[in-house]
């Protein structure tokens, strides 16, 4: 039984979901959302803060500041609250509302960048703001997840070895690319392993991480509007770019089987299933990393109006049949009742299904 005294001391490392029953291909999905920060970003946040403490960069008067689209901001908010630091997260309008509220509930301040910088990048505007803060007051400490080696070292130390322990015959690993911390940490570790592992990076269409034209991206998490400074493509065997529509469909397909995952996971799963469709899967052991869960996306990728406004009415068209509908039409009201109420004289048994018949002697 784990007993902890600080929230960052707990992280579930050994939970996997086999997606074969949902998508038809065996893919072991490593679930990284089961910790008090709710995402894989807890690992990078912990490693970066502890490195700054070892290097005496952080003092009791320091104010942590970071640019984040959401999950790292939550992780740093949790750690800052636990350790007694102040934290300011600089984000933009794509950050989910629930994520912003969570950071504020943990005592952090959230600054939302309203506009783009000169080249049309939210990220560039966020970084410009962080730099201006640091220049204005020496108390601000920017961990810089985009350039901090502790970002990838966290996954070199924890994520990759954890996968290897569970899958000693691993053949291919699918990893989403944002800052490239998870990707580089895992890729570097498996490059040194006793057997070759194919590293497949998943990126969002419209991201420029691996080249290509920039485009609109509305789902936070994966993808970058600048080339990630931590990225070394020599460690990556293949890159797959995923359309946001396919990300959304994968998320909803998982949800229809009871698994509520975040947008980054939808991107990874969609790209991985496309790869598996095109390759010989006999005897293949494949693992993918799911960075977070889906509760923070309820007002975006799981919200019908948001989806239709951005992607059109056909965004949730599936090749497989929908879940069986309710029989007939569900009435808005019951006879003799107000909307949303049960009549006062309704018997309790009416909501309990068929009752057993009395046995005759």
PDB file of N, CA and C in Angstrom, residues 16 55 102 168 281 293:
ATOM      1  N   UNK A  16      -1.308  -0.679 -18.459  1.00  0.00           N
ATOM      2  CA  UNK A  16      -1.391  -0.703 -19.920  1.00  0.00           C
ATOM      3  C   UNK A  16      -2.790  -1.155 -20.333  1.00  0.00           C
ATOM      4  N   UNK A  55      21.009  22.952  -8.323  1.00  0.00           N
ATOM      5  CA  UNK A  55      21.907  23.982  -8.848  1.00  0.00           C
ATOM      6  C   UNK A  55      21.745  25.332  -8.147  1.00  0.00           C
ATOM      7  N   UNK A 102      -7.898  24.462 -12.771  1.00  0.00           N
ATOM      8  CA  UNK A 102      -7.128  23.577 -11.904  1.00  0.00           C
ATOM      9  C   UNK A 102      -5.860  24.264 -11.406  1.00  0.00           C
ATOM     10  N   UNK A 168      10.132  -6.968 -22.504  1.00  0.00           N
ATOM     11  CA  UNK A 168      11.534  -7.231 -22.862  1.00  0.00           C
ATOM     12  C   UNK A 168      11.739  -7.590 -24.326  1.00  0.00           C
ATOM     13  N   UNK A 281       2.334  -7.588 -38.775  1.00  0.00           N
ATOM     14  CA  UNK A 281       2.185  -7.533 -37.321  1.00  0.00           C
ATOM     15  C   UNK A 281       2.429  -8.884 -36.651  1.00  0.00           C
ATOM     16  N   UNK A 293      -5.360  11.786 -19.505  1.00  0.00           N
ATOM     17  CA  UNK A 293      -6.733  11.312 -19.586  1.00  0.00           C
ATOM     18  C   UNK A 293      -7.623  12.405 -20.177  1.00  0.00           C
TER      19      UNK A 293
END
